[in-house]
Tab-separated table of C-alpha atoms in Angstrom:
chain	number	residue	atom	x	y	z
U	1	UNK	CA	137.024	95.744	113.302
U	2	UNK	CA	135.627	96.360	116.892
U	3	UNK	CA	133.248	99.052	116.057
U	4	UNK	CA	130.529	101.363	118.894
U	5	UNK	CA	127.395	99.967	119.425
U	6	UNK	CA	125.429	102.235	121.835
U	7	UNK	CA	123.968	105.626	120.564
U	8	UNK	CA	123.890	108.299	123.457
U	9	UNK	CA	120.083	108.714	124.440
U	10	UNK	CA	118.761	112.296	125.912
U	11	UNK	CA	115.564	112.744	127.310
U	12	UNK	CA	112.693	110.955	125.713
U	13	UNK	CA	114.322	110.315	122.113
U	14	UNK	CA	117.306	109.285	120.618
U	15	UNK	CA	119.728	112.444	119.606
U	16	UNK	CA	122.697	112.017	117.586
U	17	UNK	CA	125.571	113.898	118.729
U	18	UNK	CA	128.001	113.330	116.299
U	19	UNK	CA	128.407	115.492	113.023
U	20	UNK	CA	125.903	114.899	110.254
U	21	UNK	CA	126.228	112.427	107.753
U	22	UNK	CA	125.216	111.858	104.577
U	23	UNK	CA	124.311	108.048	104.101
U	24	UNK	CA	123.314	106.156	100.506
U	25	UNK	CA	121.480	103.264	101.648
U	26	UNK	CA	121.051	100.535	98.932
U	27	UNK	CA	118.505	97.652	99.527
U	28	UNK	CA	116.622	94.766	97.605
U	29	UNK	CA	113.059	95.781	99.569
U	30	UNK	CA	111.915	99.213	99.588
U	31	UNK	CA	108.296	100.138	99.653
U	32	UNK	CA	106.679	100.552	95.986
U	33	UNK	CA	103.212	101.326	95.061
U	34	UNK	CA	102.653	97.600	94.066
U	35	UNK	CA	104.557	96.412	97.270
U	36	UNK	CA	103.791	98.809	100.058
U	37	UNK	CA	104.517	96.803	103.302
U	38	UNK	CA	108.052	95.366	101.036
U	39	UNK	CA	110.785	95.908	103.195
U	40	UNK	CA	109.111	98.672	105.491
U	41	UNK	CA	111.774	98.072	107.942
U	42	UNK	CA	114.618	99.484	105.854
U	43	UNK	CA	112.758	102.873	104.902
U	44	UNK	CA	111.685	102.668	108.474
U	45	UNK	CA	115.622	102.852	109.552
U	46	UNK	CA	116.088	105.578	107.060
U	47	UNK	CA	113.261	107.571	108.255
U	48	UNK	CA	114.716	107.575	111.785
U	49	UNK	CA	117.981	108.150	110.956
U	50	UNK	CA	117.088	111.425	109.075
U	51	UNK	CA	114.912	111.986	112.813
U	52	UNK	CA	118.927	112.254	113.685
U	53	UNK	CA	119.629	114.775	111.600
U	54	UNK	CA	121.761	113.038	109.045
U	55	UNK	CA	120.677	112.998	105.274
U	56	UNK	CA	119.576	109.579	103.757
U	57	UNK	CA	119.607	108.872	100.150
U	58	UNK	CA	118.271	105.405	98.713
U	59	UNK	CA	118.620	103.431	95.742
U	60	UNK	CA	116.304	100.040	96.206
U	61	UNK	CA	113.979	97.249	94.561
U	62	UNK	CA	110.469	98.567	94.975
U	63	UNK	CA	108.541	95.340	93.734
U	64	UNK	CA	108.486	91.812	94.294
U	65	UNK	CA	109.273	89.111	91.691
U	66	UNK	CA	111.218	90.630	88.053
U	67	UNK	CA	114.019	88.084	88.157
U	68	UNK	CA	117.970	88.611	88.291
U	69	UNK	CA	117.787	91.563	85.932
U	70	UNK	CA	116.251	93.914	88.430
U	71	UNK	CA	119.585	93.236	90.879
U	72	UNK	CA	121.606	94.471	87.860
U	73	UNK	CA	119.618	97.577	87.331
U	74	UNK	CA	119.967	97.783	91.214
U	75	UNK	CA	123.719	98.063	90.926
U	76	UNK	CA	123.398	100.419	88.137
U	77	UNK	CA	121.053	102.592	90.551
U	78	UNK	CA	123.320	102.642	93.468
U	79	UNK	CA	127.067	103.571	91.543
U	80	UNK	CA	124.488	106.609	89.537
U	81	UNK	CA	122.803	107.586	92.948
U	82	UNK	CA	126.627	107.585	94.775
U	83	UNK	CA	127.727	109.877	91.648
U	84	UNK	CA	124.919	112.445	92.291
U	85	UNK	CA	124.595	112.384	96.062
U	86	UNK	CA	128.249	112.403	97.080
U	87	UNK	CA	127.622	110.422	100.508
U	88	UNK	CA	129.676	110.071	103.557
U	89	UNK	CA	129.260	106.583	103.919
U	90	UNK	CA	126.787	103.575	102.062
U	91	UNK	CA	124.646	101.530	104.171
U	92	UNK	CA	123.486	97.942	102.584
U	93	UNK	CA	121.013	95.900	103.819
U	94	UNK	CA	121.220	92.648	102.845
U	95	UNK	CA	124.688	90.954	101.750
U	96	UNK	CA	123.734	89.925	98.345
U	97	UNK	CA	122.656	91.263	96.030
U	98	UNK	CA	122.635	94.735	97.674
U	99	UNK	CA	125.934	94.278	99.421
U	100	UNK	CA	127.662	93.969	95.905
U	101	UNK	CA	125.419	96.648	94.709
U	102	UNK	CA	126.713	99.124	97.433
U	103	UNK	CA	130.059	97.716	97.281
U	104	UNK	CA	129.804	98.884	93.709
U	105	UNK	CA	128.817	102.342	94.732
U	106	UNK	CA	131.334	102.745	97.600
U	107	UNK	CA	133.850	102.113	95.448
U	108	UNK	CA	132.943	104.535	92.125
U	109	UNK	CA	133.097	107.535	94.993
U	110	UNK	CA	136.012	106.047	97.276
U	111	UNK	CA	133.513	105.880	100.428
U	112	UNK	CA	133.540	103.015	103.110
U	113	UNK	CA	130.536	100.476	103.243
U	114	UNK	CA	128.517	99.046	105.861
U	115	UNK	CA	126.623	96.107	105.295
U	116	UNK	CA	123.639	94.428	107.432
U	117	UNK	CA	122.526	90.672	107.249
U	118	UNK	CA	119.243	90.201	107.715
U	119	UNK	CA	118.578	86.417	107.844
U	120	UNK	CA	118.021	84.592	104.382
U	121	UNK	CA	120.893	86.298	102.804
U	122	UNK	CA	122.935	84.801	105.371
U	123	UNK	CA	121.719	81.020	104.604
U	124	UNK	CA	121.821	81.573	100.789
U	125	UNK	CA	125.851	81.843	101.294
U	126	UNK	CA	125.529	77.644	101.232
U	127	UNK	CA	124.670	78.030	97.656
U	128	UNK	CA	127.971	77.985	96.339
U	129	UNK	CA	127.802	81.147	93.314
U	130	UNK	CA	126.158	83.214	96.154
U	131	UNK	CA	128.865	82.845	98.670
U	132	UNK	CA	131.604	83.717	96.159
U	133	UNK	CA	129.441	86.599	94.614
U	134	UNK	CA	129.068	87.520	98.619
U	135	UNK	CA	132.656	87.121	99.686
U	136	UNK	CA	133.763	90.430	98.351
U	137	UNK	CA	131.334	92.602	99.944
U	138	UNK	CA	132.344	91.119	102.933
U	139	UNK	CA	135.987	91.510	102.565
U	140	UNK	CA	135.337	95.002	101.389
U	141	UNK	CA	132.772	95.874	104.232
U	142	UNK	CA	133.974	98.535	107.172
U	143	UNK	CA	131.825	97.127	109.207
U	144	UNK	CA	129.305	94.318	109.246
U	145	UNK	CA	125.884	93.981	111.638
U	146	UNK	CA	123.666	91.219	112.017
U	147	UNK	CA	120.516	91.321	113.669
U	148	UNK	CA	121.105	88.414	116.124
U	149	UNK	CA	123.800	87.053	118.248
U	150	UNK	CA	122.691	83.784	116.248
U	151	UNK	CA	123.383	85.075	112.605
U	152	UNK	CA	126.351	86.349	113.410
U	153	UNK	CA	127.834	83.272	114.316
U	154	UNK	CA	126.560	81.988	110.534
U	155	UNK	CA	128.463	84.873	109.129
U	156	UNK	CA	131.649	83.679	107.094
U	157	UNK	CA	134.240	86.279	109.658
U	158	UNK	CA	131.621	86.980	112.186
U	159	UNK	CA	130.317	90.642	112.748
U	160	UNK	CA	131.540	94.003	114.243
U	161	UNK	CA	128.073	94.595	115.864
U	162	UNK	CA	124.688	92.849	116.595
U	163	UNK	CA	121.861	95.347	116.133
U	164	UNK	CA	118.387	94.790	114.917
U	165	UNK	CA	116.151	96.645	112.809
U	166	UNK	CA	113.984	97.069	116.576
U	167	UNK	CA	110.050	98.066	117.097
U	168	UNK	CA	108.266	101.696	117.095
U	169	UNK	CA	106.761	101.580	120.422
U	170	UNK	CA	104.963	104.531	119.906
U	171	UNK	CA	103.440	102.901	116.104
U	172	UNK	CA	103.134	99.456	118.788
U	173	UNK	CA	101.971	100.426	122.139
U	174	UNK	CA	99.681	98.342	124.423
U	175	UNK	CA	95.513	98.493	123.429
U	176	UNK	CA	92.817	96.588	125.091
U	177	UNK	CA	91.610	93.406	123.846
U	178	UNK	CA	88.200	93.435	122.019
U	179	UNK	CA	85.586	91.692	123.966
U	180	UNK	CA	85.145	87.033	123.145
U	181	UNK	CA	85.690	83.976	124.575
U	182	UNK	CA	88.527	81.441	124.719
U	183	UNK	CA	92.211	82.483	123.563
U	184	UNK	CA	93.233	84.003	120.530
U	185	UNK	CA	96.365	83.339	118.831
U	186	UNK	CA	97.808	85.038	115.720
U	187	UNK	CA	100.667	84.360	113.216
U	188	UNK	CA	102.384	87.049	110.706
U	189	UNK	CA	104.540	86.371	108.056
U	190	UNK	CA	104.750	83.891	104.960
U	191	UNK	CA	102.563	80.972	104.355
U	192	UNK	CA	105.639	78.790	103.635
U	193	UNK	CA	107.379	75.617	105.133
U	194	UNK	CA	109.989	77.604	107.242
U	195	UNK	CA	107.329	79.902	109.570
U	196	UNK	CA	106.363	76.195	110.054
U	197	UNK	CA	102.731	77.058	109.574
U	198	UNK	CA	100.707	73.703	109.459
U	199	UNK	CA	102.318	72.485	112.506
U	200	UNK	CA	101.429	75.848	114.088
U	201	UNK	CA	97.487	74.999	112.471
U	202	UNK	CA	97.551	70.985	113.591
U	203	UNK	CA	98.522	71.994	117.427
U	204	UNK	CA	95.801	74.678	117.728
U	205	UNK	CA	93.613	71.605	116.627
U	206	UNK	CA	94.659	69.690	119.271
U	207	UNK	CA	94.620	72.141	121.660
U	208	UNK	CA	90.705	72.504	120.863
U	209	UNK	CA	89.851	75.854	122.002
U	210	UNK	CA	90.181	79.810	120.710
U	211	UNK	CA	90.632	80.698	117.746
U	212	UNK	CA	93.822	80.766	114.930
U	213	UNK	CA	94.554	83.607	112.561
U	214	UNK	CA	97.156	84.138	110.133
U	215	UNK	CA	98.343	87.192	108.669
U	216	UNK	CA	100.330	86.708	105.279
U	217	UNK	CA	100.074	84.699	102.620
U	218	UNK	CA	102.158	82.050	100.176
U	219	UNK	CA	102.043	78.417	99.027
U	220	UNK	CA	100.614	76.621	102.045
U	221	UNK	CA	97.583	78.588	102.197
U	222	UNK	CA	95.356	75.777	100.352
U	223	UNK	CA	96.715	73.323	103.279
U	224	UNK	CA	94.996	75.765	106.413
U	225	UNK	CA	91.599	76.637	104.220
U	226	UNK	CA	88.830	75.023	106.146
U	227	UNK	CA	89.922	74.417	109.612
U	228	UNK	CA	87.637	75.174	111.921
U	229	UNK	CA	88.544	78.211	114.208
U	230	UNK	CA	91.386	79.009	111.455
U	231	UNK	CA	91.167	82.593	109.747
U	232	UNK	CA	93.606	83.409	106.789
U	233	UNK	CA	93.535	87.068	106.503
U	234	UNK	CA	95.642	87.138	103.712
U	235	UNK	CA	98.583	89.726	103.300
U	236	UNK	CA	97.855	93.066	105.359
U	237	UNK	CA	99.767	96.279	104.842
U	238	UNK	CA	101.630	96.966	107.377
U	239	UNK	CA	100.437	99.760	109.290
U	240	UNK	CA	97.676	97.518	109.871
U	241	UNK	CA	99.397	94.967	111.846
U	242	UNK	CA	99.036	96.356	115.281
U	243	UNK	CA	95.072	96.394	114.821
U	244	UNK	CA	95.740	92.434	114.286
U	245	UNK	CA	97.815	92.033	117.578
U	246	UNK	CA	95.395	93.692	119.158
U	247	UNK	CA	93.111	91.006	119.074
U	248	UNK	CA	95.351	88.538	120.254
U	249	UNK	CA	96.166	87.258	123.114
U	250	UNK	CA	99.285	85.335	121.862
U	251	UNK	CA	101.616	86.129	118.832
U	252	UNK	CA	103.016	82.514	117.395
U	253	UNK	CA	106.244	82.311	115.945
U	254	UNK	CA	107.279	78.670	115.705
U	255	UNK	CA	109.178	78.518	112.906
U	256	UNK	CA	111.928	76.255	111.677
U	257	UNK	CA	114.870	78.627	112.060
U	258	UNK	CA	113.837	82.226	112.464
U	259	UNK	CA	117.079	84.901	112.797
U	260	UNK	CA	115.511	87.523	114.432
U	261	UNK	CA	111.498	87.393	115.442
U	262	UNK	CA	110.053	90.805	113.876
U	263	UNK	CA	106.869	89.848	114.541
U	264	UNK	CA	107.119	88.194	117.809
U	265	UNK	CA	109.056	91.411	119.506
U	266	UNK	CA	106.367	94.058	117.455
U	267	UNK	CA	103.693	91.616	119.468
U	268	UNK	CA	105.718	91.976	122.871
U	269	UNK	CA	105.881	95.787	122.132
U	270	UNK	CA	101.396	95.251	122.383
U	271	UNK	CA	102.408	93.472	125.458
U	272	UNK	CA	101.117	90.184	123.967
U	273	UNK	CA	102.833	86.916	124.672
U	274	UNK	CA	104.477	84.531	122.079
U	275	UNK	CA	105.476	81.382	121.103
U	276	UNK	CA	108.616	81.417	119.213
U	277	UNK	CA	111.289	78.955	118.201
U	278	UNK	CA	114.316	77.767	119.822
U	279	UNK	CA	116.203	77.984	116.333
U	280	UNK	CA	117.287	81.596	115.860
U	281	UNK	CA	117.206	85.110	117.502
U	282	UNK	CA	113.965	84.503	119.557
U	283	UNK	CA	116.020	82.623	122.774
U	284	UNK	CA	117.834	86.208	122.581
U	285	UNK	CA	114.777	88.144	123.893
U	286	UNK	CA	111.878	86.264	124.877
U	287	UNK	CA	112.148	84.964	128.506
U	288	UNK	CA	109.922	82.915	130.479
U	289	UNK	CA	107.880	85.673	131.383
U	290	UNK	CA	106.959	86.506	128.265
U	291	UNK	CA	106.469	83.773	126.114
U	292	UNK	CA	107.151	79.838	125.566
U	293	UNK	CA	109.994	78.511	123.199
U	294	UNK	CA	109.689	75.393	121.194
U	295	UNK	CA	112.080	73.168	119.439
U	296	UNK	CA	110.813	72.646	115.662
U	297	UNK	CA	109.583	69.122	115.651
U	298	UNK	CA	107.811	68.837	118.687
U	299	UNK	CA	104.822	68.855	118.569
U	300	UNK	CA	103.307	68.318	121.907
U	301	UNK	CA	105.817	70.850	123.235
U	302	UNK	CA	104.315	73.449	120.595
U	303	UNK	CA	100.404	72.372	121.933
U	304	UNK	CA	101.650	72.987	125.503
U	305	UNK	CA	103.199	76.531	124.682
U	306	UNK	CA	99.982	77.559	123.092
U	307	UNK	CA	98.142	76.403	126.589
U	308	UNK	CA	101.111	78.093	128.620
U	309	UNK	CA	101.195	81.112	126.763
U	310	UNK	CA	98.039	81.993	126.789
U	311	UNK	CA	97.830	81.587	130.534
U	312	UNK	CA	100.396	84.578	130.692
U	313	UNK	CA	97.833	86.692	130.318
U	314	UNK	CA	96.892	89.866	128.310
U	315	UNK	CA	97.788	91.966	129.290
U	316	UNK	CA	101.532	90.992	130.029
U	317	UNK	CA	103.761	94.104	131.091
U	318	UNK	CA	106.395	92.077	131.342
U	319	UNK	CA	106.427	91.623	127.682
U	320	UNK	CA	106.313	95.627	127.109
U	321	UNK	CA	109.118	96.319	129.413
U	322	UNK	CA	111.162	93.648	127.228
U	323	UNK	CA	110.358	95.002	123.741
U	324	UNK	CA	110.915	98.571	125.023
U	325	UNK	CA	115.188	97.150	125.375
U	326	UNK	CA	114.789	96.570	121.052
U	327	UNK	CA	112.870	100.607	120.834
U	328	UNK	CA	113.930	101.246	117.258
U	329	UNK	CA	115.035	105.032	118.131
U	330	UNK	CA	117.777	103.117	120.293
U	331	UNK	CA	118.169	100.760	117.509
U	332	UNK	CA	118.661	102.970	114.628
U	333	UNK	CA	121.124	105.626	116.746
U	334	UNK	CA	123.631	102.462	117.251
U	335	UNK	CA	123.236	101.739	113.809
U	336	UNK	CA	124.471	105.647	113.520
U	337	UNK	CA	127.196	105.244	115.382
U	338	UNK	CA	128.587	102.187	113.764
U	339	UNK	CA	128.207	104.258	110.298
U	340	UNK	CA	130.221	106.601	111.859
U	341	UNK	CA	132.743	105.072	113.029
U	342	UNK	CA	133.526	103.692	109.622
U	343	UNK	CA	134.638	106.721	108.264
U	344	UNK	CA	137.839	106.428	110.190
């Protein structure tokens, strides 16, 4: 159903005018004391939502790895945590396995359910047990969001509202560049085929000049060791990132399919340019005065973004002005309004 997607906005921050709420969010990635940068962005919605005034519960896998049995105990969590806390409403991010979790929990306490696709859970619906395990929370949903325009048209039904998890522009404001030669060019996320890192590594090579870093960490990692003007940080936690954009002059986002762009609109938010894909959310938000996009596969088109990118500048206010549209108080009081409008 045709749901509100615009939070009203008063002064400086986002205020929430509508009565208070009390939401049970349920989520696969939560921040643990193992895993502290593991799914940041959903306590980071929570957080911000209580800035509202509305009162957040959570029941959520705190660790990576443990195997299917930690989605059972997750289900387990989130009908116990409903029981207790009474909420208004239940919030899922991710379609499955949280989405039947919550769906679970919504039902034991007769409350509606809103459910968010993020990206992967969306393309694990073309494994066939997934998409029938996922077809219930759908049918059962209020309301579904997806972060992009482009997931939602992957979305078996479509969605009610297009919202992303946004940026802290405060947490991600503009800072100088240090002090070196030649351009600089970062890349966050997984070492793994899809953030289509070694491409990313062989055009830098070509392109001959500056230097490379990447931020994260995963199976390709042996394939980038020993590049020359290639650094592999490793994995970071997160409120380190914007000391790593600072030194950039371009953020790099080139991967295969990519449903939002986190990274690449946190980087615009440091008024940084990017590179980002073609395949995904990026074409959504980065324009030609902030950043180049790149169809996966080409490879001299990825060398020449690098080249054109970096010629943007760094500064570039442009790409500031841009992130501040995705400011996650905006973000997170549409998300509000969408939870309440399910309750009818």
């Amino acid at each position: 159903m045709p749901v509100a997607s615009d939070a009203r906005l008063f002064g400086r921050d986002a205020v929430y005018a509508s009565p208070r709420v009390r939401i049970l969010i349920v989520s696969q990635m939560w921040p643990g004391p193992d895993d502290p940068d593991l799914g940041i962005f959903v306590k980071d919605i929570a957080t911000h939502l209580e800035a509202l005034g509305h009162e957040v519960d959570h029941a959520a896998i705190t660790h990576r790895g443990g195997g299917p049995a930690k989605h059972v105990r997750l289900a387990r969590d989130a009908v116990r945590t409903a029981r207790a806390t009474r909420p208004d409403v239940v919030f899922a991010h991710f379609l499955f396995p949280a989405g039947a979790a919550a769906l679970a929990a919504a039902r034991a306490v007769g409350v509606p359910l809103v459910v968010m696709a993020h990206g992967q859970d969306v393309a694990n619906l073309a494994r066939r047990p997934i998409r029938i395990a996922t077809a219930p929370v759908l049918r059962g949903a209020a309301a579904v969001i997806a972060n992009s325009r482009w997931l939602a048209d992957r979305i078996p039904g479509g969605a009610d509202a297009i919202i992303d998890c946004g940026v802290d522009t405060e947490l991600f404001a503009p800072r100088p560049r240090p002090p070196g030669a030649g351009p600089r060019f970062l890349c966050i996320g997984s070492l793994i085929e899809r953030k289509n890192v070694v491409a990313l590594a062989d055009a830098f090579a070509e392109l001959g000049e500056g230097e490379l870093t990447f931020v994260g960490d995963g199976p390709l990692r042996g394939v980038l060791e020993g590049r020359p003007g290639v650094v592999l940080a490793g994995r970071v936690p997160h409120g380190e990132v914007p000391d790593w954009i600072a030194r950039c002059d371009v953020l790099c986002q080139p991967s295969l399919t990519e449903a939002f762009g986190q990274a690449a609109l946190e980087a615009m938010a440091m008024a940084r340019s990017v590179v980002a894909t073609t395949e995904g959310g990026p074409p959504e938000f980065v324009t030609p005065q902030v950043g180049v996009l790149v169809r996966p596969g080409d490879q001299a088109a990825l060398v020449a973004a690098l080249r054109s990118a970096a010629a943007l500048g760094t500064p570039n206010p442009a790409a500031r002005a841009a992130a501040q549209e995705h400011d996650l108080r905006r973000q997170v009081g549409r998300m509000a309004d969408v939870l309440q409008a399910a309750l009818g």
